[in-house]
Coordinates of N, CA and C in Angstrom, one line a residue:
X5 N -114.6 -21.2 36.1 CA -113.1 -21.1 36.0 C -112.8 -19.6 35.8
X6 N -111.8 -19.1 36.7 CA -111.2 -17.3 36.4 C -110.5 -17.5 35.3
X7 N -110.4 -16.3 34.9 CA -109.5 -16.3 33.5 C -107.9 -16.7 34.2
X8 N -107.3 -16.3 35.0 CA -105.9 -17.1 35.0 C -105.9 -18.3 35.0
X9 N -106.9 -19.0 35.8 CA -106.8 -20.0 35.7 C -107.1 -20.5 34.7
X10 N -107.9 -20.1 33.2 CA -108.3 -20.8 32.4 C -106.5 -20.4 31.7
X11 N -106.0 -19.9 31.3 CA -105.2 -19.1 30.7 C -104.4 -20.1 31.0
X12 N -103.7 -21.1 32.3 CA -103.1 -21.2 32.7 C -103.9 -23.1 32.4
X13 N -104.9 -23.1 32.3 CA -104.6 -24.4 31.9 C -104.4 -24.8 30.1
X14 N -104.8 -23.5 29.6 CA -105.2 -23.7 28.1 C -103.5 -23.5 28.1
X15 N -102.2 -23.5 28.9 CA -101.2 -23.1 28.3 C -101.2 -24.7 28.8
X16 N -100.6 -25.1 29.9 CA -100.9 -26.8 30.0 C -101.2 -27.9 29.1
X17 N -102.1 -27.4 28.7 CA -103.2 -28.0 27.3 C -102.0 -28.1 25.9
X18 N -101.5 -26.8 25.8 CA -100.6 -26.5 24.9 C -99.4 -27.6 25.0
X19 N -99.2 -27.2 26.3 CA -97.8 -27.7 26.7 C -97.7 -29.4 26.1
X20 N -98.8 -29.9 26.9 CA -98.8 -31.3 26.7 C -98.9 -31.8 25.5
X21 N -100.0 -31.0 24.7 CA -99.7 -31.1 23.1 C -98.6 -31.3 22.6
X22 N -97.6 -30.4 22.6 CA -96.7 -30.0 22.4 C -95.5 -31.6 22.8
X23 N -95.1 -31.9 24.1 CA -95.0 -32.6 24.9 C -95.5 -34.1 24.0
X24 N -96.3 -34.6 23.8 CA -97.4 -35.3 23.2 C -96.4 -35.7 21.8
X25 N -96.2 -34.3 20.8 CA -96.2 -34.5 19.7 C -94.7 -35.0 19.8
X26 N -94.2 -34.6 20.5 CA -92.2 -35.0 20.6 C -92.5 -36.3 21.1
X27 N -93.1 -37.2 21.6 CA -93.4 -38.1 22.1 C -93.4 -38.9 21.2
X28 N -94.2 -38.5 20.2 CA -94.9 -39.4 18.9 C -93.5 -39.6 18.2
X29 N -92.3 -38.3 18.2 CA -91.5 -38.3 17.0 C -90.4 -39.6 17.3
X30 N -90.2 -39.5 19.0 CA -89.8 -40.8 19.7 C -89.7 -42.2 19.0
X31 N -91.4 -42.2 19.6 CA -91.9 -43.2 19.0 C -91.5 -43.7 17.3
X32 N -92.2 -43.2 16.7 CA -91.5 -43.3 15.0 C -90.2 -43.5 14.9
X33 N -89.5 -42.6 15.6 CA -87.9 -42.9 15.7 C -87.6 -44.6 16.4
X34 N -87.5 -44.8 17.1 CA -87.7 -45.8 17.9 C -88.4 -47.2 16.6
X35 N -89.6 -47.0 16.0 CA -89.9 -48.0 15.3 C -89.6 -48.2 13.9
X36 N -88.3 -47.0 13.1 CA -87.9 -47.4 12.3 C -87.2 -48.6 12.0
X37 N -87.2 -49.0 10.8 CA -86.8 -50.3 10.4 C -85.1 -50.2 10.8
X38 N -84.0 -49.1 11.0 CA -82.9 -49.3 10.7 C -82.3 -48.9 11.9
X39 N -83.1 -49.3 13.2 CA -82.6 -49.1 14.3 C -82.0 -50.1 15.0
X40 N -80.8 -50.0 15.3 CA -80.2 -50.9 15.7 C -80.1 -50.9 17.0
X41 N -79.5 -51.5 17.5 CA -79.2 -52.2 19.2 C -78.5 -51.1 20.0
X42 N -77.2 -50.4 18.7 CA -76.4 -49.4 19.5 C -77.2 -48.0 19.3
X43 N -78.2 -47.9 18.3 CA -78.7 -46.9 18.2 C -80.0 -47.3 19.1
X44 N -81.0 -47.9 19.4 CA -82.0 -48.0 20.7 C -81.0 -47.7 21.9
X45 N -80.1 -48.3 22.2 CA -79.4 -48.0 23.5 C -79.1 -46.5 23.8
X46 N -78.5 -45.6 22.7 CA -77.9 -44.8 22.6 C -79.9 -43.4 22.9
X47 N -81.1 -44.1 22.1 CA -82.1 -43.3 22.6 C -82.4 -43.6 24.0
X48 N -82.5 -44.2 24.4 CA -82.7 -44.7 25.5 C -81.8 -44.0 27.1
X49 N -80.6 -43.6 26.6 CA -79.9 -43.0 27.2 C -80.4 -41.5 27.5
X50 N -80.8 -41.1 25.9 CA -80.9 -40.2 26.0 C -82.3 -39.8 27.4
X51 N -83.4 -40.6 26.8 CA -84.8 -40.3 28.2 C -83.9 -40.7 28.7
X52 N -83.1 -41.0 29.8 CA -82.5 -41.3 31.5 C -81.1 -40.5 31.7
X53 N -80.6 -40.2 31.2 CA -79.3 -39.7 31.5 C -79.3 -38.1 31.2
X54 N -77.8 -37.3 32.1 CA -77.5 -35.8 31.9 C -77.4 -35.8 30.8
X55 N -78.7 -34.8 29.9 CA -78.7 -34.6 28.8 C -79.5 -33.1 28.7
X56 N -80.3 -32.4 28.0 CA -80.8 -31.5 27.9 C -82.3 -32.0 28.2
X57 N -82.9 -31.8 29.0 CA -82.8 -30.3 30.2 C -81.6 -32.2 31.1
X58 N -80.5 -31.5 32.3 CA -80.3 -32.2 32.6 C -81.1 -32.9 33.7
X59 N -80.4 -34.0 33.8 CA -80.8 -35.5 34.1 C -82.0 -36.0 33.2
X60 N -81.9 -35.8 32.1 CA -82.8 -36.2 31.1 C -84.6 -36.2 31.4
X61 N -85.0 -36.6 30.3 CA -86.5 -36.5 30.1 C -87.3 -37.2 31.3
X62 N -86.5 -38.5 32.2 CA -87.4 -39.1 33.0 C -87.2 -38.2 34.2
X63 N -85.7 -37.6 34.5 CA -85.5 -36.8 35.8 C -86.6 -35.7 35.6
X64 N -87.0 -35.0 34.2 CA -87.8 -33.6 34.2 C -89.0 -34.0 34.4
X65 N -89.4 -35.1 34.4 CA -90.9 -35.9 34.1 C -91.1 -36.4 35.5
X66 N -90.4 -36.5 36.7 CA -90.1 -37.2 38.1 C -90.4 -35.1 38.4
X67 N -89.3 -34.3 38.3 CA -89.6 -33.3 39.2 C -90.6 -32.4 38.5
X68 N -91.7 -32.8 37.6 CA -92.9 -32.0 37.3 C -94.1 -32.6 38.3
X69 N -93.7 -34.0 38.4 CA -94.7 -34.7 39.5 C -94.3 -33.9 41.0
X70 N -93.2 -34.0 41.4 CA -92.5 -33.7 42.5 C -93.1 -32.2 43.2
X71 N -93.3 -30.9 41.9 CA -93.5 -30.0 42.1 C -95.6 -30.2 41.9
X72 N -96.2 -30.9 41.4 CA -97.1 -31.1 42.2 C -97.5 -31.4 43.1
X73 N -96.7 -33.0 43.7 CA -97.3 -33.4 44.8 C -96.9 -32.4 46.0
X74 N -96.1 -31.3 45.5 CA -95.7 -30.1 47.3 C -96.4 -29.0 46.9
X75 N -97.4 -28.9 45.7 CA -98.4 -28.0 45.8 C -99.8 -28.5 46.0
X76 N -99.9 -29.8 45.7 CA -100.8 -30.4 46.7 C -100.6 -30.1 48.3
X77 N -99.6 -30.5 48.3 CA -99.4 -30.5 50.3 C -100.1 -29.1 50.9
X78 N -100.2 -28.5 49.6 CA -100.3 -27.3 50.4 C -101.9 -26.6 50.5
X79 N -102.4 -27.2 49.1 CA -103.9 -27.2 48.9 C -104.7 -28.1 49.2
X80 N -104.3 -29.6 50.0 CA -105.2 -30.4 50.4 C -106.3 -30.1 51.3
X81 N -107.4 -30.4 51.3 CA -108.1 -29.8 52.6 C -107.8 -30.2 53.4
X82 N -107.6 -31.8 53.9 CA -107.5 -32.3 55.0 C -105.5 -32.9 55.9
X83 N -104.9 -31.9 54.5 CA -103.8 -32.3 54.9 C -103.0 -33.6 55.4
X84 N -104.0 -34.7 54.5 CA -104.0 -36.0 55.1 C -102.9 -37.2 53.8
X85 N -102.3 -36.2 53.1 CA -101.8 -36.3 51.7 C -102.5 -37.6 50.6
X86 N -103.8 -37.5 50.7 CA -104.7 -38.3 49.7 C -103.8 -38.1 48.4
X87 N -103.5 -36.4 48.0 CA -103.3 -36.4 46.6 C -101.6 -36.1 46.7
X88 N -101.2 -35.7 47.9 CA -99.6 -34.9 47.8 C -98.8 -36.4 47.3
X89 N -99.1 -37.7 48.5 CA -98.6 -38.8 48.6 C -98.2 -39.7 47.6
X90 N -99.5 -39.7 46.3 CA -99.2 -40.7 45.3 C -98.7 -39.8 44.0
X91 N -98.2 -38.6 44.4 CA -97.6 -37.9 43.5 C -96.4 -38.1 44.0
X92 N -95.9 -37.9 45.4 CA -94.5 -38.3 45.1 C -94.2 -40.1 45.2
X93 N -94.7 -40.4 45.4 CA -94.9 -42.0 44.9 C -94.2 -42.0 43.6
X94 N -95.2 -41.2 43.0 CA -95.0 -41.9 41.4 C -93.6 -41.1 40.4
X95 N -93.0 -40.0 41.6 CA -92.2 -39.6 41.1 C -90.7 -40.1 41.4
X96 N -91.2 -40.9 42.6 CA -89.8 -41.8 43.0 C -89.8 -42.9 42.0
X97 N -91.3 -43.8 41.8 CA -91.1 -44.4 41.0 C -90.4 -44.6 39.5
X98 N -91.0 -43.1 39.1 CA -90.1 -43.0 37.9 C -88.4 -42.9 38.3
X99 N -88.0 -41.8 38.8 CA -86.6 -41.6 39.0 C -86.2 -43.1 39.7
X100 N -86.1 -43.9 40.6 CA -85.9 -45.0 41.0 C -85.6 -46.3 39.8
X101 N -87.1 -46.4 39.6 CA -87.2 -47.4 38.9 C -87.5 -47.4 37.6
X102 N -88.0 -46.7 36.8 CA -88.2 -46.8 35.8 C -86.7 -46.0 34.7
X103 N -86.0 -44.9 35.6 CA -84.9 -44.2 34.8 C -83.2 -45.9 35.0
X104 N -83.7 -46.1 36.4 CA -82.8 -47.5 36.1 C -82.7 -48.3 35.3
X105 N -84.2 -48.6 34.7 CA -84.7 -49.8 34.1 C -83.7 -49.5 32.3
X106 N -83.9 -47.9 32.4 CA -83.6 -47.7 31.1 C -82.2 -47.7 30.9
X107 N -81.6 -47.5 31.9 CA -80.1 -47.4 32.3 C -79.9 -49.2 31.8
X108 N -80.7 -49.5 32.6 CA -79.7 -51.4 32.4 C -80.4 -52.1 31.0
X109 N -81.4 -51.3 30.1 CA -81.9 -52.0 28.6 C -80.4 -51.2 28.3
X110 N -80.3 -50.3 28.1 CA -79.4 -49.6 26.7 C -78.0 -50.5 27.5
X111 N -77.9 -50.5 28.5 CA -76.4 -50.9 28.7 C -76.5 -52.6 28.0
X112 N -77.6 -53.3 28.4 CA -77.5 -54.6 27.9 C -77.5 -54.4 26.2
X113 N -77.8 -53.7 25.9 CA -78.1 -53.7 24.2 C -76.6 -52.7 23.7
X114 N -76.0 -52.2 24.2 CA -74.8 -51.8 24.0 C -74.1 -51.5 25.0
X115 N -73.2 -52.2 25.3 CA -72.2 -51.8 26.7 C -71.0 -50.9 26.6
X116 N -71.0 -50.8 24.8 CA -69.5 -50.0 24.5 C -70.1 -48.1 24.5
X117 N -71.4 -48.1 23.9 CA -72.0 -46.9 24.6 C -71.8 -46.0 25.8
X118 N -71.7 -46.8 26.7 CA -71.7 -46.6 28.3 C -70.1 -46.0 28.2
X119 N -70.6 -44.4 28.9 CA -69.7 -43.3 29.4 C -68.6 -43.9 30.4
X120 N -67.2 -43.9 29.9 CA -66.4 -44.0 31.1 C -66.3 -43.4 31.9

């Protein structure tokens, strides 16, 4: 491995750590005893909706896939998108389906939440 590229994964490495540990704090948040219906809805919002960075955590987690699968397109050998394809698969999937999914929990669990 060259040193940029090691440089460049050991910051990756970082990142996801990083990434990882806000995840965990989520979590914990999320499994406090004093979370209620309008306060799950209200997190919940927050991963799917215009928030910081906008369009929230699932939109930045769809266009980090997104910006893979078109730097695949471009390093595949065979140009045949073995790897470009199920990258953006999986980033439609999230933006599609998975950022809706969270849209219709928080709305069923608080509807007075929901932005006029």
């Amino acid at each position: 491995m060259t040193g940029p590229s090691r440089t460049r994964l050991e910051r990756v490495r970082a990142s996801v750590g990083i990434a990882s540990l806000a995840l965990q704090q989520i979590q914990d948040d999320l499994g406090a005893d004093d979370v209620n219906a309008a306060d799950l809805a209200a997190i919940l919002r927050e991963l799917s909706e215009d928030t910081d960075p906008p369009g929230g955590f699932i939109a930045a987690l769809a266009q980090l896939l997104t910006v893979a699968a078109r730097r695949a397109e471009q390093i595949e050998p065979d140009r045949d998108g073995d790897a470009s394809c199920p990258l953006h698969e999986a980033a439609a999937l999230i933006t599609d389906d998975t950022g809706m999914r969270l849209i219709w929990a928080a709305n069923s669990l608080d509807s007075q939440g929901v932005s006029a």
